[in-house]
GROMACS .gro file of C-alpha atoms in nm:
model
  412
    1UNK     CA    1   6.639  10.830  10.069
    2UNK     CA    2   6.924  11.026   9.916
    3UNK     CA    3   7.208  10.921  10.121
    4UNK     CA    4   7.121  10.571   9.999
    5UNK     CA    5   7.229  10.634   9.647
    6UNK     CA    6   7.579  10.817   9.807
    7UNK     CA    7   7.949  10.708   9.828
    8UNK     CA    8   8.017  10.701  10.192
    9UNK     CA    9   8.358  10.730  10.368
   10UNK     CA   10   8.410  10.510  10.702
   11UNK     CA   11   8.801  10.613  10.884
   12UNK     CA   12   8.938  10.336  11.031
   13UNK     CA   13   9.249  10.340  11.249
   14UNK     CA   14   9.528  10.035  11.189
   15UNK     CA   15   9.724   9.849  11.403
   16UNK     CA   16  10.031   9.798  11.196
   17UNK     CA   17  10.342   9.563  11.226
   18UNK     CA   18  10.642   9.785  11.281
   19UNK     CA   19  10.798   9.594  10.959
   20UNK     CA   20  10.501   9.651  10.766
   21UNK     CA   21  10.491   9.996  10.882
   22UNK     CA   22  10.783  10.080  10.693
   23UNK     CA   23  10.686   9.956  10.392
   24UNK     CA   24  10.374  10.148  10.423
   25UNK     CA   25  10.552  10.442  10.503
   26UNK     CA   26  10.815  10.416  10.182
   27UNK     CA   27  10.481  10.357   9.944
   28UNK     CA   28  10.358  10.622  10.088
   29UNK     CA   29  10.672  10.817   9.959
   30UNK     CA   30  10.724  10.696   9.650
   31UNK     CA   31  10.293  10.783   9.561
   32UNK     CA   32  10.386  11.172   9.666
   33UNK     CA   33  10.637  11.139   9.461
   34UNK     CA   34  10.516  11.007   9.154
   35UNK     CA   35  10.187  11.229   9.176
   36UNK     CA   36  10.430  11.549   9.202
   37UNK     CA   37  10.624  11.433   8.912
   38UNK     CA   38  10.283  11.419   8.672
   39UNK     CA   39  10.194  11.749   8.817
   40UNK     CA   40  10.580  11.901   8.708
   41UNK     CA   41  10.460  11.703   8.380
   42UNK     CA   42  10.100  11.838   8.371
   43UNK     CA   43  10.214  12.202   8.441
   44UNK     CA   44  10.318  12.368   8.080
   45UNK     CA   45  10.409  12.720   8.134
   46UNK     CA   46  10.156  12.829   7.854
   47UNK     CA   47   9.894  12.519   7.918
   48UNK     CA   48   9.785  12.284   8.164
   49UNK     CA   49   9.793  11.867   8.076
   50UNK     CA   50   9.393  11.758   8.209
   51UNK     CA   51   9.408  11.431   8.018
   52UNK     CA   52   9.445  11.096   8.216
   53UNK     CA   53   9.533  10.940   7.858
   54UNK     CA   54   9.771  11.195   7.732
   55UNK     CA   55   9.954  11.222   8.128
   56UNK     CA   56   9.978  10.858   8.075
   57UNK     CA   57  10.168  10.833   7.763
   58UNK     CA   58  10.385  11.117   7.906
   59UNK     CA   59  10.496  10.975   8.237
   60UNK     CA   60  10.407  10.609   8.315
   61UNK     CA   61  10.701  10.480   8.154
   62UNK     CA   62  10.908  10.690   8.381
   63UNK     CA   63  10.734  10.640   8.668
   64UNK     CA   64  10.759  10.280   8.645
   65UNK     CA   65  11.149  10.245   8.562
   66UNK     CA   66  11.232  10.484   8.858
   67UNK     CA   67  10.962  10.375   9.094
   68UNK     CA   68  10.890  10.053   9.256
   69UNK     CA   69  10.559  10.131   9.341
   70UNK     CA   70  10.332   9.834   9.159
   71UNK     CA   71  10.142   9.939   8.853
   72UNK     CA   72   9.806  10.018   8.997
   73UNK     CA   73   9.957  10.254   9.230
   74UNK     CA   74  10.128  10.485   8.946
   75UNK     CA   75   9.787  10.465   8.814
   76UNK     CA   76   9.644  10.580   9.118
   77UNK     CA   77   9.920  10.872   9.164
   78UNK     CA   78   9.830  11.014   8.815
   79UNK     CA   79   9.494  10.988   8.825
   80UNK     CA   80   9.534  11.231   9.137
   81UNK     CA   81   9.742  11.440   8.972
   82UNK     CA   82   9.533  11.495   8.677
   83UNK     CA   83   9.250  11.555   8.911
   84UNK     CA   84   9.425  11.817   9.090
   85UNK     CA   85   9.560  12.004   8.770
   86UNK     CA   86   9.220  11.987   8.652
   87UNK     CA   87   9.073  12.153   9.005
   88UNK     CA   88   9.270  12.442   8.901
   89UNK     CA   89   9.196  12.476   8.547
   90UNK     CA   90   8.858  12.504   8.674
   91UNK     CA   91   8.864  12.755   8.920
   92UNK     CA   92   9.054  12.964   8.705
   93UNK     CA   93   8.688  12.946   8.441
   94UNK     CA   94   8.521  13.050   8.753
   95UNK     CA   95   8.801  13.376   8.829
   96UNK     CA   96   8.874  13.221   9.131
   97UNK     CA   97   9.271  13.197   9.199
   98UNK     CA   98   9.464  12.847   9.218
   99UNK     CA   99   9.846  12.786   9.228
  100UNK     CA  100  10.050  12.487   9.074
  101UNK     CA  101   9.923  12.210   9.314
  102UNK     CA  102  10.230  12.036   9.509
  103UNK     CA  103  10.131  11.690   9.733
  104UNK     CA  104  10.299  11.726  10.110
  105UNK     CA  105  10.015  11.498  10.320
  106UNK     CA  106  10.112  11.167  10.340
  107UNK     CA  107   9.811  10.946  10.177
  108UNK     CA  108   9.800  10.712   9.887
  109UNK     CA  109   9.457  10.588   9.684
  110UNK     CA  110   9.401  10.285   9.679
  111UNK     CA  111   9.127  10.115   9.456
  112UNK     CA  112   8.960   9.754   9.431
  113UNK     CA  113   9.251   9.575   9.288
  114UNK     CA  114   9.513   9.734   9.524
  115UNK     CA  115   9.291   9.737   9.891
  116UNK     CA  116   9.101   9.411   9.999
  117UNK     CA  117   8.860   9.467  10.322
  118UNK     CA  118   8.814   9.194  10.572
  119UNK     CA  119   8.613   9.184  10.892
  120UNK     CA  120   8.866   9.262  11.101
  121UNK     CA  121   9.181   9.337  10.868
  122UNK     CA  122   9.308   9.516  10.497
  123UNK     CA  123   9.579   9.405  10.315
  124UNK     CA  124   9.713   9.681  10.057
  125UNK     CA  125   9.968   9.678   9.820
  126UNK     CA  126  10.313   9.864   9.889
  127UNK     CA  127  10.623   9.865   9.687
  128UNK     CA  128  10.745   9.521   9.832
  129UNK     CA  129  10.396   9.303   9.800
  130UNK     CA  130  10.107   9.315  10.045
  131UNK     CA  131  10.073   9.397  10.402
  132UNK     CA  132   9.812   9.320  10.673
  133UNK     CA  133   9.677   9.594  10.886
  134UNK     CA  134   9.458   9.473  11.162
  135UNK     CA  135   9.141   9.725  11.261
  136UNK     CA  136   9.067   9.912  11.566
  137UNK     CA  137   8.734   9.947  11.590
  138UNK     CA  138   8.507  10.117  11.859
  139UNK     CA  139   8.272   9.910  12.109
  140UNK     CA  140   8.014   9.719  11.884
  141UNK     CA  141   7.772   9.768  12.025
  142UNK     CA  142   7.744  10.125  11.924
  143UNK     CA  143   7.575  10.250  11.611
  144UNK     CA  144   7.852  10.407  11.448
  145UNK     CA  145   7.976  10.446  11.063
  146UNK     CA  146   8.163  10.089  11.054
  147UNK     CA  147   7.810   9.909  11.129
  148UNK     CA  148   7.605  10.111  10.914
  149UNK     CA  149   7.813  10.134  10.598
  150UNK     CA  150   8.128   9.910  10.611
  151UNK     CA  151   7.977   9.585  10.735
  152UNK     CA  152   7.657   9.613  10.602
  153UNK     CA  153   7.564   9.363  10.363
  154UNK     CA  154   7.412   9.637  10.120
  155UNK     CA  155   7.741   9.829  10.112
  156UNK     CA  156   8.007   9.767   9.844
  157UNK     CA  157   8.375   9.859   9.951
  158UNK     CA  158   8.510  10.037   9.631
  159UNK     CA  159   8.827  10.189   9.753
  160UNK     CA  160   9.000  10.378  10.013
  161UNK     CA  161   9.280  10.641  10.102
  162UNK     CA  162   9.582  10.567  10.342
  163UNK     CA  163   9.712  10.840  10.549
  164UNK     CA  164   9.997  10.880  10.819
  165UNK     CA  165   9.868  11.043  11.103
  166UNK     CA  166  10.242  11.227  11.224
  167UNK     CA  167   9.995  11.362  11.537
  168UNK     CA  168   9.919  11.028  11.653
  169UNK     CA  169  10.209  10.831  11.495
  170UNK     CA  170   9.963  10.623  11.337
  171UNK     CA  171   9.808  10.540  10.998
  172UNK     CA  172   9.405  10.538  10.862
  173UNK     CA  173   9.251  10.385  10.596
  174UNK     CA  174   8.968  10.619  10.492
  175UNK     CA  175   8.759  10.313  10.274
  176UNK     CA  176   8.494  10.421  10.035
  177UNK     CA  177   8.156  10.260  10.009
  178UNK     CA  178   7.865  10.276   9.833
  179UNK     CA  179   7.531  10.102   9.811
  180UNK     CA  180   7.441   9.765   9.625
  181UNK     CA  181   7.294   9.846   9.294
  182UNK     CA  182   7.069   9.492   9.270
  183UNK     CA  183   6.998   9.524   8.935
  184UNK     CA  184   7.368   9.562   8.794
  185UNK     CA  185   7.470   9.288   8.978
  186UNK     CA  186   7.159   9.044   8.838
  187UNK     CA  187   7.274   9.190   8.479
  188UNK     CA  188   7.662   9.164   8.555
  189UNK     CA  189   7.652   8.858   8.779
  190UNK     CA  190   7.875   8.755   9.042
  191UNK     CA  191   8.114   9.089   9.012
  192UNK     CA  192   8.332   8.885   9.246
  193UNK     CA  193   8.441   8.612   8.977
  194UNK     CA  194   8.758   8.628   8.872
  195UNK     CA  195   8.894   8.463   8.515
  196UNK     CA  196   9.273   8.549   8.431
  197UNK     CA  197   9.464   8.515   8.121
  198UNK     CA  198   9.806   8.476   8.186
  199UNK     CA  199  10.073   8.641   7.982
  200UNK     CA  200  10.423   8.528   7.926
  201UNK     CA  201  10.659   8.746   7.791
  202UNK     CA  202  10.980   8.667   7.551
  203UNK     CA  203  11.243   8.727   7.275
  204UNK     CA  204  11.114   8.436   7.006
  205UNK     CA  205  10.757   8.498   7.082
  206UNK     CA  206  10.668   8.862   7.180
  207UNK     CA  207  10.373   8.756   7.411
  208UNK     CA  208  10.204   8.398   7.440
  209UNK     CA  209   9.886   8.369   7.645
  210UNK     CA  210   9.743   8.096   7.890
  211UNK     CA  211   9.473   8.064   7.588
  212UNK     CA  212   9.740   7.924   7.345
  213UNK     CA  213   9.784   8.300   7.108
  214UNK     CA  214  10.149   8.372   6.978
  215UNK     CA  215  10.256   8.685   6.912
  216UNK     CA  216  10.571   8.672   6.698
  217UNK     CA  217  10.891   8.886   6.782
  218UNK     CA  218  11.115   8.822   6.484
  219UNK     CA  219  10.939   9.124   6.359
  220UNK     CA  220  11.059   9.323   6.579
  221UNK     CA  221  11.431   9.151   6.523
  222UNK     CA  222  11.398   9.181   6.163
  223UNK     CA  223  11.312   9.560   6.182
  224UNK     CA  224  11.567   9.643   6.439
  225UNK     CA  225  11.860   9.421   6.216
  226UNK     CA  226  11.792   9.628   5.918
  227UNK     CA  227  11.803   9.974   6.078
  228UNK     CA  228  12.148   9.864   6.224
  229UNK     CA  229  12.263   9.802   5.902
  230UNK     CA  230  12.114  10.116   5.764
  231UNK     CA  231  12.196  10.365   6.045
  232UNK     CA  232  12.576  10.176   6.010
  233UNK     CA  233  12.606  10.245   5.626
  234UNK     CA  234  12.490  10.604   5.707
  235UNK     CA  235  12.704  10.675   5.977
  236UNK     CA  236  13.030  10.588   5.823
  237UNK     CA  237  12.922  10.817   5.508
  238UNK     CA  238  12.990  11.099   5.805
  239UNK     CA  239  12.832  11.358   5.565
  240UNK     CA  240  12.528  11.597   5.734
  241UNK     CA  241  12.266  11.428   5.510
  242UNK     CA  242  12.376  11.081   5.641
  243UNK     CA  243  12.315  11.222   5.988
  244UNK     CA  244  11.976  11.362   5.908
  245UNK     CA  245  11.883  11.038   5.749
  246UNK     CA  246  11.988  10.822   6.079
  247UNK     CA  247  11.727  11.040   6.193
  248UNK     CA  248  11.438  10.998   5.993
  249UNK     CA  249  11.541  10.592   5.951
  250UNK     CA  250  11.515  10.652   6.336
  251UNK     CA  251  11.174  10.798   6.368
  252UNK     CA  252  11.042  10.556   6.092
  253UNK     CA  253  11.175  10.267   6.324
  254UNK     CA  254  10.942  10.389   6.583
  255UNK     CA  255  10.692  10.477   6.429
  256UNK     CA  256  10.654  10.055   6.326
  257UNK     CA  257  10.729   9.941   6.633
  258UNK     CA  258  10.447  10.153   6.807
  259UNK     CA  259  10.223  10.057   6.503
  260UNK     CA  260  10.316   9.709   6.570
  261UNK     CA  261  10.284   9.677   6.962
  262UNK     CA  262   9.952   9.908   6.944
  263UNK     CA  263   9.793   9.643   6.733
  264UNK     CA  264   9.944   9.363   6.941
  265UNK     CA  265   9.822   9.521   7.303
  266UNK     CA  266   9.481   9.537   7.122
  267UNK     CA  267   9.420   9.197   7.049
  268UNK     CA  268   9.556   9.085   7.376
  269UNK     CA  269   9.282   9.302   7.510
  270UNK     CA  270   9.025   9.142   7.240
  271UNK     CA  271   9.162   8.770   7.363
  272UNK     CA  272   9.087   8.892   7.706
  273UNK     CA  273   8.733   8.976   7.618
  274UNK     CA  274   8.638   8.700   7.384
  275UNK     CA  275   8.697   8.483   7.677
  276UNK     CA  276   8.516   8.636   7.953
  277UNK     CA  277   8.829   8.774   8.127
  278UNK     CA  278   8.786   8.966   8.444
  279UNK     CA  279   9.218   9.020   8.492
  280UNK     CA  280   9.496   8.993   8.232
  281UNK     CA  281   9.867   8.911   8.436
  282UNK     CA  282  10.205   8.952   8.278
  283UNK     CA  283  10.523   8.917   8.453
  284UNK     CA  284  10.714   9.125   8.664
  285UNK     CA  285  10.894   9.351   8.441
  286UNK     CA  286  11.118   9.481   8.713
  287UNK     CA  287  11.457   9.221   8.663
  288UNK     CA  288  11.320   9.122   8.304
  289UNK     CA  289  11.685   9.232   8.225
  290UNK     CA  290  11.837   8.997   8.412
  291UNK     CA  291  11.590   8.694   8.336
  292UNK     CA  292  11.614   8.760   7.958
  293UNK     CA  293  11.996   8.835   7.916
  294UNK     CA  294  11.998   8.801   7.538
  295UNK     CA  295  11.728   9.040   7.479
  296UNK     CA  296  11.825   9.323   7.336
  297UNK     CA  297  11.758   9.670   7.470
  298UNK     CA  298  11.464   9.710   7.172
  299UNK     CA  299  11.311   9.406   7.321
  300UNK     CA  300  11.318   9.528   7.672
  301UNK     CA  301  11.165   9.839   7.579
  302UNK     CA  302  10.921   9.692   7.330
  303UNK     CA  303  10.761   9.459   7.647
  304UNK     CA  304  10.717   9.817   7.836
  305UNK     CA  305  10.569   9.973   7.590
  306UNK     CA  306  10.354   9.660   7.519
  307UNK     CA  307  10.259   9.644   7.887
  308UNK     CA  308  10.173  10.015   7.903
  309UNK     CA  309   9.963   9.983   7.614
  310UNK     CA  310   9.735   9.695   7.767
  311UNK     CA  311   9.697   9.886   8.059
  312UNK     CA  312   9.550  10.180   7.933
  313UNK     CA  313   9.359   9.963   7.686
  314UNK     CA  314   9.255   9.746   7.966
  315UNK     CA  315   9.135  10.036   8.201
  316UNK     CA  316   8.909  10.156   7.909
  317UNK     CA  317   8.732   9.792   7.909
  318UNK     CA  318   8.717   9.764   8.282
  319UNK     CA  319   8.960   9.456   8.257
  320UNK     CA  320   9.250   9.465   8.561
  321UNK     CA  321   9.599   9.449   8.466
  322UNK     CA  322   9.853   9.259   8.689
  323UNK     CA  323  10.195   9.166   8.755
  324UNK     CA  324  10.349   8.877   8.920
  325UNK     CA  325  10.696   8.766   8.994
  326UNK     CA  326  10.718   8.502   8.756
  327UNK     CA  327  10.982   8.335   8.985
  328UNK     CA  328  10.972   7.880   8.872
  329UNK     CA  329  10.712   7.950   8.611
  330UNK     CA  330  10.947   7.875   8.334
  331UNK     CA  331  11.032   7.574   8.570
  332UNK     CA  332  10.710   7.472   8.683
  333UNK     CA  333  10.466   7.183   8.499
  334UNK     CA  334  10.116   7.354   8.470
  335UNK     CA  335   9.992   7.008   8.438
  336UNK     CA  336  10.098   6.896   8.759
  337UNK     CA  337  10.273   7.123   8.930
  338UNK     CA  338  10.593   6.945   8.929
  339UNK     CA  339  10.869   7.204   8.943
  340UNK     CA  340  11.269   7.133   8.788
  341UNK     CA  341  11.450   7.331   8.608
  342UNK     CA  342  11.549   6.990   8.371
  343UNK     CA  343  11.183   7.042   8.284
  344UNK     CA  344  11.328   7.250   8.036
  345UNK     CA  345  11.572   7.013   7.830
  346UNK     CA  346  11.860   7.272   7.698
  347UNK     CA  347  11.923   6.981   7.425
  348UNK     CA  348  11.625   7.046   7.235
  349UNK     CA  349  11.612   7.342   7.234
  350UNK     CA  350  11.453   7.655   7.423
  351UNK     CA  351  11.124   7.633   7.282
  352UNK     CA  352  11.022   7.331   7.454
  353UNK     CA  353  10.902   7.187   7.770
  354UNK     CA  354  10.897   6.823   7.933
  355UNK     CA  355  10.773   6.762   8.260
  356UNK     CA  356  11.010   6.472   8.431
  357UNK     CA  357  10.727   6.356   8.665
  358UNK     CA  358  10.423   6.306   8.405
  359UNK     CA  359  10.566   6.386   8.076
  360UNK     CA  360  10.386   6.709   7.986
  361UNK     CA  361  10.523   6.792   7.668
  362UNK     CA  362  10.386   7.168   7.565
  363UNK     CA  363  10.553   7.475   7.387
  364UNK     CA  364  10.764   7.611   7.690
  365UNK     CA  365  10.626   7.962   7.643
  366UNK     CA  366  10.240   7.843   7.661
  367UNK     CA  367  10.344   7.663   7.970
  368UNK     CA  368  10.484   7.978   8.160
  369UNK     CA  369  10.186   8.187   8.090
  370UNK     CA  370   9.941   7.940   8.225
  371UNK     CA  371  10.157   7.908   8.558
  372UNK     CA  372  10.178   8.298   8.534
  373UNK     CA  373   9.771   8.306   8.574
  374UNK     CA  374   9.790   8.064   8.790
  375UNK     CA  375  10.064   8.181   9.043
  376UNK     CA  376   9.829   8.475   9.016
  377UNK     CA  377   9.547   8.303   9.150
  378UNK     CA  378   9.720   8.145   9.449
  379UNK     CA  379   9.839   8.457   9.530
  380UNK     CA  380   9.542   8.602   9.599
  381UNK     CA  381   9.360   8.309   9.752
  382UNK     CA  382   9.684   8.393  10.003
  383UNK     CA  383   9.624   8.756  10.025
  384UNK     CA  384   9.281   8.623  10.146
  385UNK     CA  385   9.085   8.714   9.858
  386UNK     CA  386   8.950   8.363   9.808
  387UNK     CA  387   8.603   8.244   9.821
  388UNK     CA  388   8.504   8.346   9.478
  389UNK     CA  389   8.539   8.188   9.162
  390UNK     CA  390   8.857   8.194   9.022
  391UNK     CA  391   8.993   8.008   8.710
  392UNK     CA  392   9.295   8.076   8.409
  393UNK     CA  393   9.174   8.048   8.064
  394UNK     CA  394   9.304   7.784   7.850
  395UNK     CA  395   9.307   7.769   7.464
  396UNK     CA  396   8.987   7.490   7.551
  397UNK     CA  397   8.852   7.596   7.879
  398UNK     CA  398   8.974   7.685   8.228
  399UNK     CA  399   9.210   7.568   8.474
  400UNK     CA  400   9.153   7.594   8.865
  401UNK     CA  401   9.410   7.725   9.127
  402UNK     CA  402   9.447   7.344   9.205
  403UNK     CA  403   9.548   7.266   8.871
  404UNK     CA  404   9.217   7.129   8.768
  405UNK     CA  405   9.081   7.139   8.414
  406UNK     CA  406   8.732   7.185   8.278
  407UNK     CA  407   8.617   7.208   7.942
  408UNK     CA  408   8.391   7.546   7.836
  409UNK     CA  409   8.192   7.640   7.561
  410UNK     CA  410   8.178   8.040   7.524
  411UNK     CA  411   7.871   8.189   7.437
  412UNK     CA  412   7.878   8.409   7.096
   0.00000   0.00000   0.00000
C-alpha cells in the first residue's frame, strides 16, 4: 500500500514542568532567531544563498558564538532557512510570487540526535541540556494515529517539530515517522549501536582522540609567532606598502591555517570511520576561554573552525557530532574512574597524568578524550537512551560506559 512507504506525522500534546517550560520556550527563541539570521544571510539583493554548505560557512560560526542553542539545533535552524529561501527561488521559476521569508511561529526541528521518544515521555535538547516532557495521550483504546504509527513496532521515529500553542498555552511535538525498511537494517545492522570517539581539545596538541591520534599545535604557534614578527617589522616601517603587505602576510596566514585545520577535520573524520564510529564528541566550546587561559585568541578560533569543519564533514558521512561539558575529565582516571585534581602532578609537567588510586600513568590529553566519550555515554544512558550498545574507541579496542575494556579486531 502506498501510505506504507510514507513519512507520517503523529501531534502529541506535552505536559511540561513549568521550569522546563521556560527553557523550552527560550530555545524556542533563540531557533527563530538563528533561522532569521541565515535568511538576512541567504537574501543577497541581486541573488539568493540555496546552499546548506555555503550558508554554513557563512553563518555557523556566528550563530554559535552569539547563540547558546547546542550545535544540532543551529544545524536544524539553517537547514530551515535554506529550505525556505529555496521555496522561493522556486516559485519564482514557476512565475508565481514569493517575498523574503521571515519565521514568527514558534516551532523548532528537532532530528534523531536532538529528540529521543519514549512510551510515555520525549526528552529534547534546549539551550541549557535536556528536558522531559511527559505525553497526553487519548483513551487507548481507540484506534488513533499514536497506535498506528508512533508505537508500532514497524514505525521508525526520525524526528519531530516543537511548537507553542499561545491558544492553548501549551506546547506539541509534531514527531515524524516512517516505516521499517527490513532490508537496510539486515545490511546496516543494529542502527541503534552507538561507538564514540572522544575528542579532547588543547594548546600543545591541537586535538587527541580516545583512539590514541595526536594532532600537533606548534604548527599553528610557529605560524602565528612568525607573522607577529613579520606584521611587527612591517608596521613600524609605517610606509603604505608596509600596510598592504600586513595584509597579504594576513591573508596568507589564513589561508594555512584553513589548509591546515581542513586537512586535520578530515582525518578526524577518516579516524572516525576506520573505526566503525557511529558519534564523534568534543568538548564544550562555550567557556573554552576560560578553561584554556593561555591559549591564545588564534587557538581559540582555530578549535571553532576545527569543530565547524568536522561537522559539516561529519554530516556528509552520516557520523553525529557532539558536545559535552568536559567538566573533571582532565581530573578524572579513565581507568578507574577515580577523580582528583592531583591526578594531574603540576611537577612534571602538564603533559602527564597519574591516577593516585591505581597508578594509571597515560599522556594527560589521551586520558581526557577517552573520559570525554565516555561522559558522553553516561549521559545518554541518563537521558534514557540506554539499552543499546554503546562503547568509546580506544587506540586497541573499546571501552564500556562502566569503564570496561575489550579488545577488537576491525575488519579491512
Amino acid at each position: 500500500m502506498e501510505e506504507n512507504s510514507a513519512t507520517r506525522t503523529v501531534p502529541i500534546k506535552l505536559d511540561v514542568a513549568e521550569n522546563d517550560a521556560d527553557l523550552l520556550h527560550q530555545t524556542l527563541n533563540h531557533f527563530l532567531d538563528a533561522a532569521n539570521y541565515v535568511v538576512n544571510v541567504a537574501w543577497k539583493p541581486d541573488w539568493k544563498i540555496t546552499s546548506k554548505r555555503e550558508l554554513h560557512n557563512l553563518t555557523y560560526s556566528n550563530v554559535r558564538e552569539d547563540s547558546p542553542l547546542p550545535a544540532n539545533l543551529v544545524q536544524a535552524a539553517r537547514n530551515r532557512a535554506a529550505e525556505a529561501v529555496n521555496g522561493c527561488v522556486e516559485r519564482w521559476k514557476e512565475g508565481k510570487k514569493a517575498s523574503k521569508p521571515r519565521f514568527t511561529s514558534r516551532f523548532a526541528s528537532y532530528d534523531a540526535r536532538t529528540v529521543t521518544v519514549n512510551d510515555n515521555h520525549a526528552t529534547l535538547a534546549t539551550i541549557d541540556g535536556r528536558v522531559a516532557a511527559k505525553f497526553v495521550l487519548p483513551d487507548e483504546s481507540r484506534d488513533t494515529p499514536h497506535s498506528a504509527y508512533l508505537f508500532n513496532d514497524d514505525y521508525d521515529v526520525k524526528g519531530a517539530t516543537l511548537h507553542y500553542d499561545s491558544v492553548e498555552d501549551c506546547f506539541y511535538l509534531h514527531v515524524r515517522t516512517k516505516p521499517c525498511v527490513e532490508n537496510d537494517n539486515a545490511d546496516k545492522g543494529d542502527t541503534k549501536h552507538v561507538s564514540v570517539l572522544g575528542v579532547d581539545l588543547g594548546i600543545t596538541n591541537l586535538a587527541v582522540t580516545s583512539t590514541g591520534t595526536f594532532w600537533s599545535g606548534s604548527e599553528l604557534t610557529h605560524w602565528h609567532r612568525e607573522y607577529e614578527k613579520r606584521r611587527g617589522s612591517l608596521q613600524q616601517t609605517g610606509t603604505r606598502w608596509a600596510h598592504i603587505n600586513v595584509q597579504r602576510v594576513g591573508r596568507k596566514q589564513t589561508g594555512r591555517f584553513e589548509q591546515f585545520l581542513h586537512t586535520v577535520s578530515s582525518q578526524l573524520v577518516e579516524e572516525a570511520l576506520k573505526n566503525k564510529c557511529t558519534h564523534i564528541v568534543f568538548e564544550q566550546l562555550r567557556g573554552i576561554r576560560e578553561r584554556l587561559p593561555h591559549a591564545k585568541a588564534v587557538q581559540k578560533w582555530a578549535f571553532y573552525r576545527l569543530f565547524e569543519n568536522v561537522v559539516y564533514k561529519a554530516e556528509s558521512e552520516g557520523l553525529e557530532v557532539e558536545q559535552i561539558n568536559p567538566a573533571y575529565t582532565s581530573q578524572r582516571c579513565s581507568k578507574c574512574g577515580f577523580t582528583h585534581e592531583d591526578n594531574r602532578p603540576k611537577t612534571n609537567g602538564q603533559d602527564e597524568f597519574v591516577c593516585l588510586k591505581c597508578g594509571y600513568d597515560v599522556h594527560a590529553d589521551y586520558n581526557a578524550a577517552k573520559n570525554i566519550g565516555l561522559k558522553y555515554l553516561r549521559d545518554r544512558q541518563k537521558s534514557d537512551r540506554g539499552g543499546a550498545p554503546v562503547g568509546v574507541r580506544l587506540n586497541s579496542g573499546v571501552m564500556n560506559v562502566n569503564g570496561e575494556y575489550s579488545p577488537t579486531v576491525l575488519s579491512s
